[in-house]
Tab-separated table of N, CA and C in Angstrom:
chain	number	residue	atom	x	y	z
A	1	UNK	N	0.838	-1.171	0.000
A	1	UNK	CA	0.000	0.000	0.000
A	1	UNK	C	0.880	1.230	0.000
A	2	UNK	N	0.439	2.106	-0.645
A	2	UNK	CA	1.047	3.382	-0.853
A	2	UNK	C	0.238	4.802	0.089
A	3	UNK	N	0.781	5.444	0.494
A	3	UNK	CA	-0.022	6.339	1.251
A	3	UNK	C	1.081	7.510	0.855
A	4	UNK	N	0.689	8.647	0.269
A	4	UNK	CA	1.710	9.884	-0.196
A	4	UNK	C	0.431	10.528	0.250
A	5	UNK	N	1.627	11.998	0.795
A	5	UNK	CA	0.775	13.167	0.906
A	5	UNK	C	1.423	14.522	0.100
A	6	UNK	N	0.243	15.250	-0.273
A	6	UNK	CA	0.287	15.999	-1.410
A	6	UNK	C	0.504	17.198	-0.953
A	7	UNK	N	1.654	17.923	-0.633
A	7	UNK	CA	1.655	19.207	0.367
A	7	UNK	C	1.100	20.398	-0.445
A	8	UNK	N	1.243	20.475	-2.073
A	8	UNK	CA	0.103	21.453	-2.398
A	8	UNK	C	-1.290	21.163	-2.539
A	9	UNK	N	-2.468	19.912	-2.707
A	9	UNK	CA	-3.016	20.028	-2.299
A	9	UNK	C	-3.718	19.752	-1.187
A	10	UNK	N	-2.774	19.857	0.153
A	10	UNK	CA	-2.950	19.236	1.016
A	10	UNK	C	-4.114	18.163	1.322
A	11	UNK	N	-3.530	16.894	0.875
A	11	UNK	CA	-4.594	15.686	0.256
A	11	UNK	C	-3.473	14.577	0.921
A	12	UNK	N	-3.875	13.650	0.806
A	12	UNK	CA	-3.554	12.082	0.990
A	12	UNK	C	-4.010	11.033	-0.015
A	13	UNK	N	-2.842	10.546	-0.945
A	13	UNK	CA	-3.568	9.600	-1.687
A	13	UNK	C	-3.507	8.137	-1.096
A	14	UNK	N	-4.044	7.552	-1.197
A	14	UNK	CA	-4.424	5.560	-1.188
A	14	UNK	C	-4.585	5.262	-1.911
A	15	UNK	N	-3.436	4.123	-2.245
A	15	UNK	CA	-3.583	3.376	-3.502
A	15	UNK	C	-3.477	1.775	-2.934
A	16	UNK	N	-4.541	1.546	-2.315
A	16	UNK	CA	-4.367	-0.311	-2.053
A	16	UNK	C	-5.583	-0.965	-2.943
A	17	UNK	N	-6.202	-0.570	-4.021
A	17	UNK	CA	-7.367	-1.566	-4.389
A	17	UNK	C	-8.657	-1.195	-3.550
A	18	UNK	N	-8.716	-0.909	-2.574
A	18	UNK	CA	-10.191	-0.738	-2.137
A	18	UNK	C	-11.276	-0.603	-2.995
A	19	UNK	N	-11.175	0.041	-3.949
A	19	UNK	CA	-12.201	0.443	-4.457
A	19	UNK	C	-12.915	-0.371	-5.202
A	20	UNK	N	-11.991	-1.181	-6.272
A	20	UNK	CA	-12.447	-2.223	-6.794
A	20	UNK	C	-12.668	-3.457	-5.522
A	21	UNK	N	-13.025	-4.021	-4.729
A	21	UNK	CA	-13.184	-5.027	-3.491
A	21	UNK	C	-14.222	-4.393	-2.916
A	22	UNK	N	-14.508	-3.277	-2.794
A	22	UNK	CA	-16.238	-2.520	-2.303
A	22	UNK	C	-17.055	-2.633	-3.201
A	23	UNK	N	-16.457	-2.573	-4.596
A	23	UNK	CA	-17.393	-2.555	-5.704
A	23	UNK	C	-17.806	-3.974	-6.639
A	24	UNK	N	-16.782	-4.695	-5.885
A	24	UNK	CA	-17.162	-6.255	-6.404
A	24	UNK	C	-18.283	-6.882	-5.033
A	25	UNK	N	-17.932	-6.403	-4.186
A	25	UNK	CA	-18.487	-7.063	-2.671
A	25	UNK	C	-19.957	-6.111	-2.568
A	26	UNK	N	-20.284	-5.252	-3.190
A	26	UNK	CA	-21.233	-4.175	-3.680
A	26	UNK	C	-22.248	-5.251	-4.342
A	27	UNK	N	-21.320	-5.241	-5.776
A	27	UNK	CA	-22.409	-6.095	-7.083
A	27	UNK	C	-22.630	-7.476	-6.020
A	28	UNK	N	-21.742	-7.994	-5.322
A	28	UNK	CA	-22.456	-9.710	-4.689
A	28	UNK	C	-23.583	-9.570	-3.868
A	29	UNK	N	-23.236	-8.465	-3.360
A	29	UNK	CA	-24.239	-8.573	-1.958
A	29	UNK	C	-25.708	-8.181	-2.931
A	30	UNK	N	-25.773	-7.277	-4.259
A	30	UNK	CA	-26.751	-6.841	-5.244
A	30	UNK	C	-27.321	-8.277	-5.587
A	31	UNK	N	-26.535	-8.920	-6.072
A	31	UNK	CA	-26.301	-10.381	-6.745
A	31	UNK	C	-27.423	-11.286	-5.770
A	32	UNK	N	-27.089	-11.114	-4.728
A	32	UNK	CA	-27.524	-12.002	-3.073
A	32	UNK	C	-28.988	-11.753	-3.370
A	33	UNK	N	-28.981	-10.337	-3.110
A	33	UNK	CA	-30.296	-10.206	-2.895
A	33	UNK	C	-31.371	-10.275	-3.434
A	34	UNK	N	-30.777	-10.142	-5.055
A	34	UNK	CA	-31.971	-10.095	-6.287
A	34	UNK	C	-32.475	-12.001	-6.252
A	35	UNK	N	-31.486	-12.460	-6.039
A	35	UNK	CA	-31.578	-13.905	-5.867
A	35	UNK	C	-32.463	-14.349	-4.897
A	36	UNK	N	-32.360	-14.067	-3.808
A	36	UNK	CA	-32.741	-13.984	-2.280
A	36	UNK	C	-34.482	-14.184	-2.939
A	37	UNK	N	-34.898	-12.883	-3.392
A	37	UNK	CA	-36.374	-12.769	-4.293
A	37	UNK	C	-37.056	-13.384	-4.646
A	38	UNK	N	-35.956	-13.371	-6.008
A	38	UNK	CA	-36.146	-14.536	-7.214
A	38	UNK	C	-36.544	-16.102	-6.791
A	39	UNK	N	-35.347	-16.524	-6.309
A	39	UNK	CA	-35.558	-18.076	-6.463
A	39	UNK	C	-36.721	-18.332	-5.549
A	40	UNK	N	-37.084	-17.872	-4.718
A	40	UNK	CA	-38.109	-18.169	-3.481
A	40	UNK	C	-39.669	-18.880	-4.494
A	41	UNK	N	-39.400	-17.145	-5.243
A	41	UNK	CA	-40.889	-16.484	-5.728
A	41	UNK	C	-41.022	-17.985	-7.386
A	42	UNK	N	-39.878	-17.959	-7.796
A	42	UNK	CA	-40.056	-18.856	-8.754
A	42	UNK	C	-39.545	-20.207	-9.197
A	43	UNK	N	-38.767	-20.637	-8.373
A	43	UNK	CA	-37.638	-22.005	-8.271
A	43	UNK	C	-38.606	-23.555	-6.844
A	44	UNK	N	-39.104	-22.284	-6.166
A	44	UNK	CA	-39.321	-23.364	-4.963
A	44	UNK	C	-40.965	-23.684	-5.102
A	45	UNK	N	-41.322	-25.224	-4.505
A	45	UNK	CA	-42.636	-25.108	-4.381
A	45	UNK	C	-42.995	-25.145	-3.369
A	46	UNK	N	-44.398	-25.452	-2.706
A	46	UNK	CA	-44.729	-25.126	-1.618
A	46	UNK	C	-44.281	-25.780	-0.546
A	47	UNK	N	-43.711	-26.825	-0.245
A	47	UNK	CA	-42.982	-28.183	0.444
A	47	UNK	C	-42.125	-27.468	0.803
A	48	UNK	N	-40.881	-26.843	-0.195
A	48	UNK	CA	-39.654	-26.574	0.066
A	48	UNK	C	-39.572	-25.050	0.380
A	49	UNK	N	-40.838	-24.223	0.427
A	49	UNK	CA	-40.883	-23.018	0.811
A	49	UNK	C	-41.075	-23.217	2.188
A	50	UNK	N	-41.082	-23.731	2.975
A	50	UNK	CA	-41.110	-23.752	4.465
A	50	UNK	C	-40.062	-23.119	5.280
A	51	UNK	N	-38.890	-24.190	4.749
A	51	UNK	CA	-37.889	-24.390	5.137
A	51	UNK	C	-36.585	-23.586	4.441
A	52	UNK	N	-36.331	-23.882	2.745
A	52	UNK	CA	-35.734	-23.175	2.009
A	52	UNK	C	-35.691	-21.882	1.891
A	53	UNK	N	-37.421	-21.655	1.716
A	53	UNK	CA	-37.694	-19.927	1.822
A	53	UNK	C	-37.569	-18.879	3.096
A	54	UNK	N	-37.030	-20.185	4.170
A	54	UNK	CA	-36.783	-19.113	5.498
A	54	UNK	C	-35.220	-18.504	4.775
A	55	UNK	N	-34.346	-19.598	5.189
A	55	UNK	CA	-32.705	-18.847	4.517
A	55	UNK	C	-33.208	-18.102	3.508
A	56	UNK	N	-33.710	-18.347	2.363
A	56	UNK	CA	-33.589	-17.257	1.343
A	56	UNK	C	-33.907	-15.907	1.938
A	57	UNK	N	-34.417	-16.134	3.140
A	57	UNK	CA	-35.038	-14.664	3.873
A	57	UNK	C	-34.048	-14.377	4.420
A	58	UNK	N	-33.574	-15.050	4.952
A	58	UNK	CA	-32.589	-14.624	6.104
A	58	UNK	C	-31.110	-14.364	5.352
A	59	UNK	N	-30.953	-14.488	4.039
A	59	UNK	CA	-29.454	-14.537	3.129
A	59	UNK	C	-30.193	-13.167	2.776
A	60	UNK	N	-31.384	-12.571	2.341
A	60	UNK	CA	-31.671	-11.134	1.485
A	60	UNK	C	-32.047	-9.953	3.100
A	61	UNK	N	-32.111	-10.377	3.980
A	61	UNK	CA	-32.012	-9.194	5.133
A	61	UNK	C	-30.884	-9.036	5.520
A	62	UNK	N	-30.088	-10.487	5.429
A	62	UNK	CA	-28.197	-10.376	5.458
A	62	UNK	C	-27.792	-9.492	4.618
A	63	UNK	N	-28.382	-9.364	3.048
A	63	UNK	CA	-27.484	-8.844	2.065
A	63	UNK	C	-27.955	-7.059	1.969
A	64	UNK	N	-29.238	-7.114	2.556
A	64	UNK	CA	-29.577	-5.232	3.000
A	64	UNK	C	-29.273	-4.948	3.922
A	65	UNK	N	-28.489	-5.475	5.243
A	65	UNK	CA	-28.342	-4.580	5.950
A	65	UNK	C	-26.259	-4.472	5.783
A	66	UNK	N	-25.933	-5.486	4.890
A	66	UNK	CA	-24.621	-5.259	4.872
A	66	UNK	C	-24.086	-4.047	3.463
A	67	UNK	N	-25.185	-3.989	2.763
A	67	UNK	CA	-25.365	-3.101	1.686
A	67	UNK	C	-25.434	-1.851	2.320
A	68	UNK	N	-26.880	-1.618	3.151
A	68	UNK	CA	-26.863	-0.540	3.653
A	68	UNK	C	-24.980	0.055	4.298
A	69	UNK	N	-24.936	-0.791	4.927
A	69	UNK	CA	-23.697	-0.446	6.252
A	69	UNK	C	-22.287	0.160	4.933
A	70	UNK	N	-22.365	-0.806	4.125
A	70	UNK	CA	-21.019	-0.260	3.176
A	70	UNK	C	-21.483	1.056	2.620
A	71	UNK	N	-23.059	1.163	2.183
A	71	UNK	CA	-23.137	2.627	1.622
A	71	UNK	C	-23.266	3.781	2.266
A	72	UNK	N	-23.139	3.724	4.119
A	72	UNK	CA	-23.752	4.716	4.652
A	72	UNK	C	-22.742	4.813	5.724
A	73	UNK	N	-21.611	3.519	6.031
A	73	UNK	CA	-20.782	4.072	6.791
A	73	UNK	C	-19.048	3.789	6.440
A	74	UNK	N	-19.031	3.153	5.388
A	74	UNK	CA	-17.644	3.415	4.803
A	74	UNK	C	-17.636	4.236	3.370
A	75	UNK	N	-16.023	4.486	2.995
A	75	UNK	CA	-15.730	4.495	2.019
A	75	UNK	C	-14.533	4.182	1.489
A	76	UNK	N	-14.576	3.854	-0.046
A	76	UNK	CA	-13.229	3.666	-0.965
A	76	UNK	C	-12.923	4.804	-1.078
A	77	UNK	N	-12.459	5.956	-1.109
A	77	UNK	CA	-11.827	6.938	-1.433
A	77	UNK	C	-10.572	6.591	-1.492
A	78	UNK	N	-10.318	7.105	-2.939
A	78	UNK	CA	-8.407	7.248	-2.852
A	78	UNK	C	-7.423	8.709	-2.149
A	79	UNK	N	-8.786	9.443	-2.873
A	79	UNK	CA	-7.839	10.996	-2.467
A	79	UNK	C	-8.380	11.617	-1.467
A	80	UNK	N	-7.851	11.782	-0.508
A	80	UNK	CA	-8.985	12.265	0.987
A	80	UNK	C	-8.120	14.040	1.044
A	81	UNK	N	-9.278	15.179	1.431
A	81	UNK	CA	-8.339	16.008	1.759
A	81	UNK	C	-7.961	15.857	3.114
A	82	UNK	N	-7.451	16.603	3.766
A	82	UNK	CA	-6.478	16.992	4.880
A	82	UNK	C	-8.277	17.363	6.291
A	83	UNK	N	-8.781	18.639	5.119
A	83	UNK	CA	-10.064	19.165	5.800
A	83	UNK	C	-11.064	17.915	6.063
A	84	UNK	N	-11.377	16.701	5.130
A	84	UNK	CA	-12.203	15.656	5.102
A	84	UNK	C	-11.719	14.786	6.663
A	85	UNK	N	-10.622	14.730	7.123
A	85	UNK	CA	-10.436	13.845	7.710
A	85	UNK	C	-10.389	13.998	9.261
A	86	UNK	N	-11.222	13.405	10.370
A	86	UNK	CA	-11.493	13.644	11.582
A	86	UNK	C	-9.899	13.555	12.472
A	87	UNK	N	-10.122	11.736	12.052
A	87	UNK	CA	-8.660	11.439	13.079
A	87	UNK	C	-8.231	9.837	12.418
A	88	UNK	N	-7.157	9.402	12.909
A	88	UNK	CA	-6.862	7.876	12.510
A	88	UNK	C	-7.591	7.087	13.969
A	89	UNK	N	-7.663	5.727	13.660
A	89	UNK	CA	-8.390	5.202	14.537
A	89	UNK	C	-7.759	3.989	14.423
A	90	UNK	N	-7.454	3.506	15.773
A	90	UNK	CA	-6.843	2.074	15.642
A	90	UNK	C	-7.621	1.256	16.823
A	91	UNK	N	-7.730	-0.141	15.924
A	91	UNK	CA	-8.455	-0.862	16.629
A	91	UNK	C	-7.690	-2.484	16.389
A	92	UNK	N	-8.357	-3.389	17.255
A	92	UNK	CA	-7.782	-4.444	17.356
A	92	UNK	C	-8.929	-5.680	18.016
A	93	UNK	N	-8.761	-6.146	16.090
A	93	UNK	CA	-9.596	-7.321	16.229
A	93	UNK	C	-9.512	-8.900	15.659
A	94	UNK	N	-9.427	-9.500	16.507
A	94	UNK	CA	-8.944	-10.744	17.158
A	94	UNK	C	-7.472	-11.386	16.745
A	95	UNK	N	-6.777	-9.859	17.939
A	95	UNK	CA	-5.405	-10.120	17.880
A	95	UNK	C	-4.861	-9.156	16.683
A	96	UNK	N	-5.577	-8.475	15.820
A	96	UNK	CA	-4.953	-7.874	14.626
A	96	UNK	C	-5.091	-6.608	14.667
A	97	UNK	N	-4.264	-5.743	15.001
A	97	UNK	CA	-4.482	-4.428	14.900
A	97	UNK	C	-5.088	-3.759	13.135
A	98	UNK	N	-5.644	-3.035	13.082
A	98	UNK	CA	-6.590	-2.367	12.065
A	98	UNK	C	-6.509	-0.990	12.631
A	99	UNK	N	-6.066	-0.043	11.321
A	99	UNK	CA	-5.968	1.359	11.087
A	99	UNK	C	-7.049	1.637	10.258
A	100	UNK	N	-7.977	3.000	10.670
A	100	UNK	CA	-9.163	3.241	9.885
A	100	UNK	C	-9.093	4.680	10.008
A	101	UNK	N	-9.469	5.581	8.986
A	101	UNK	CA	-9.590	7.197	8.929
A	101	UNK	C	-11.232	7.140	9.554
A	102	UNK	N	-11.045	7.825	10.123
A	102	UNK	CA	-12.959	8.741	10.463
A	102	UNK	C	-13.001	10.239	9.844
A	103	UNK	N	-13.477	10.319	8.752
A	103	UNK	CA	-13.607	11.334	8.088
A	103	UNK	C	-14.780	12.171	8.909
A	104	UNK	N	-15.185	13.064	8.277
A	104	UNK	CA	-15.751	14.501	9.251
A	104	UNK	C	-17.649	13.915	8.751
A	105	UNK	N	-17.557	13.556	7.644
A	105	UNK	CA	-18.663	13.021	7.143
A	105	UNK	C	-19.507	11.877	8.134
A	106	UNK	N	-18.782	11.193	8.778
A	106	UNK	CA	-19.037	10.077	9.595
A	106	UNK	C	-18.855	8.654	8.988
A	107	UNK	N	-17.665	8.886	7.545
A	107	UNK	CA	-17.901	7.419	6.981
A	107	UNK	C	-16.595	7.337	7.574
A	108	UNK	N	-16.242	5.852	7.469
A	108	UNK	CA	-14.034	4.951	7.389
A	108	UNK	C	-14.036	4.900	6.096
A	109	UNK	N	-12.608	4.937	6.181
A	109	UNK	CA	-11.888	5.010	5.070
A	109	UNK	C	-11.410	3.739	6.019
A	110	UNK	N	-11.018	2.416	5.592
A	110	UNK	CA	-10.023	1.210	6.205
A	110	UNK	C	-8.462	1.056	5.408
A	111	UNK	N	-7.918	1.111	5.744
A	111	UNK	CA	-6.450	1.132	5.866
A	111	UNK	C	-6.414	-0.783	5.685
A	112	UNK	N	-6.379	-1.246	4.996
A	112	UNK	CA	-6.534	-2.824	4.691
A	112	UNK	C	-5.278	-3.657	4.636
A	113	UNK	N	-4.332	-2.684	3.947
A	113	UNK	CA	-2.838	-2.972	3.830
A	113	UNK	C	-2.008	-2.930	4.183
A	114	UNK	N	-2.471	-2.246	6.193
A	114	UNK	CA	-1.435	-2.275	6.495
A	114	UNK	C	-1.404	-3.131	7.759
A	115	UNK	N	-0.776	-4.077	7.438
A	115	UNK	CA	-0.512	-5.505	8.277
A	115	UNK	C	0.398	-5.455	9.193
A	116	UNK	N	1.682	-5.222	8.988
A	116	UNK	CA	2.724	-5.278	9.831
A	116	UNK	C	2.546	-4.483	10.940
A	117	UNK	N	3.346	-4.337	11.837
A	117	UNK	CA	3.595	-3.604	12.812
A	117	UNK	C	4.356	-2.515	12.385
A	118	UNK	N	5.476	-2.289	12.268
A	118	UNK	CA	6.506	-1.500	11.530
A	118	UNK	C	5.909	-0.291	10.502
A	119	UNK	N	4.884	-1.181	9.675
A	119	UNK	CA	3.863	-0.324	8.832
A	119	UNK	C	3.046	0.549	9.766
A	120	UNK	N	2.619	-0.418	10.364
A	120	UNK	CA	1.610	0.648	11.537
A	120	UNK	C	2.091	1.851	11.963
A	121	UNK	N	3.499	1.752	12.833
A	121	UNK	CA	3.915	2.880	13.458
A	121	UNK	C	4.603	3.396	12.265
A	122	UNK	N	4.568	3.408	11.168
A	122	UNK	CA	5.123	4.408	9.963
A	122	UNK	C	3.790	5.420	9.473
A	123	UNK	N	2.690	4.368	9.438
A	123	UNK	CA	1.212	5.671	9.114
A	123	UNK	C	1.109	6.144	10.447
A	124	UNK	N	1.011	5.401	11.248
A	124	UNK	CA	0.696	6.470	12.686
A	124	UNK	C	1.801	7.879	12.404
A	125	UNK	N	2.898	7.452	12.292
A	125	UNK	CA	4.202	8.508	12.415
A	125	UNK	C	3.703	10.367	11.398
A	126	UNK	N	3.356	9.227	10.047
A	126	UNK	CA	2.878	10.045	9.064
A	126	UNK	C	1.527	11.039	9.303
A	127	UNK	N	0.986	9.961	10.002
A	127	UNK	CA	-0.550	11.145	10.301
A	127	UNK	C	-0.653	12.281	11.750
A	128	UNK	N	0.805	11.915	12.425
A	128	UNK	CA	0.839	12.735	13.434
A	128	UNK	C	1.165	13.747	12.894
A	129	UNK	N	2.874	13.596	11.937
A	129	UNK	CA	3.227	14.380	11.374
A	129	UNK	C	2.554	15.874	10.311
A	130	UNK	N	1.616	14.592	10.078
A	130	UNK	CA	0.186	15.680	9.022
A	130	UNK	C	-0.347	16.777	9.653
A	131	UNK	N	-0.708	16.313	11.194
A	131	UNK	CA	-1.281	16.783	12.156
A	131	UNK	C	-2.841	16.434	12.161
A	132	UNK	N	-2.835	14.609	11.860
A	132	UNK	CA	-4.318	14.018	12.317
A	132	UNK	C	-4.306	13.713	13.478
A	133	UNK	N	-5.044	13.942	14.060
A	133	UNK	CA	-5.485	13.039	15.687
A	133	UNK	C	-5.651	11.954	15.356
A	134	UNK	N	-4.879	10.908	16.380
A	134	UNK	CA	-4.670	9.681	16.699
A	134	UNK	C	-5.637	9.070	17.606
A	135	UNK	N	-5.952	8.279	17.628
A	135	UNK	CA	-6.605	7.970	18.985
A	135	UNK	C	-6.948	6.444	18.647
């Protein structure tokens, strides 16, 4: 992952792929749900709608509320400005530390690529330096 900052337009670019992996995981969860519908309404008969047509319910309320959540509280952004961005945010889950931007908007930006440790305290270093709040 690449993380440069742009001192004239005081910006930050990201270049790890995100965007394409939101937008493939976007069309599946689309994919899920149109399915979810479909096969219930025209594949199953009444025997196998009991049972079958519960999961199909329960795979298309899975696939709207994980739709909703990607469109309303993250984002792919590559180029963030300086003004867009709240603070870095580090968290740690199960055992794995995870770096995430909180933009002013209220969406994450996730930091996906950066695995190591060494990496870690190099963006931390960088976003102090920027003058993002850490926390």
């Amino acid at each position: 992952m690449k993380i440069n900052f742009n001192e004239t337009e005081e910006s930050i670019e990201i270049k790890d792929g995100l965007k394409k992996q939101y937008l493939l995981m976007n069309i599946s969860l689309l994919f899920t749900l149109v399915n979810s519908v479909l096969f219930p309404l025209f594949v199953l008969d009444t025997k196998q709608m009991e049972w079958m047509g519960f999961i199909w319910i329960i795979l298309g309320v899975f696939s709207i509320v994980l739709f909703t959540y990607q469109i309303l509280k993250k984002t792919a952004s590559e180029k963030l400005k300086l003004s867009e961005i709240s603070s870095l945010i580090e968290k740690q889950v199960f055992g794995r530390k995870w770096l995430s931007l909180k933009l002013k908007n209220g969406k994450l930006r996730d930091l996906m690529e950066i695995k190591k440790e060494s990496d870690i305290e190099e963006a931390k270093e960088l976003f102090k330096n920027i003058g993002i709040q850490i926390s």
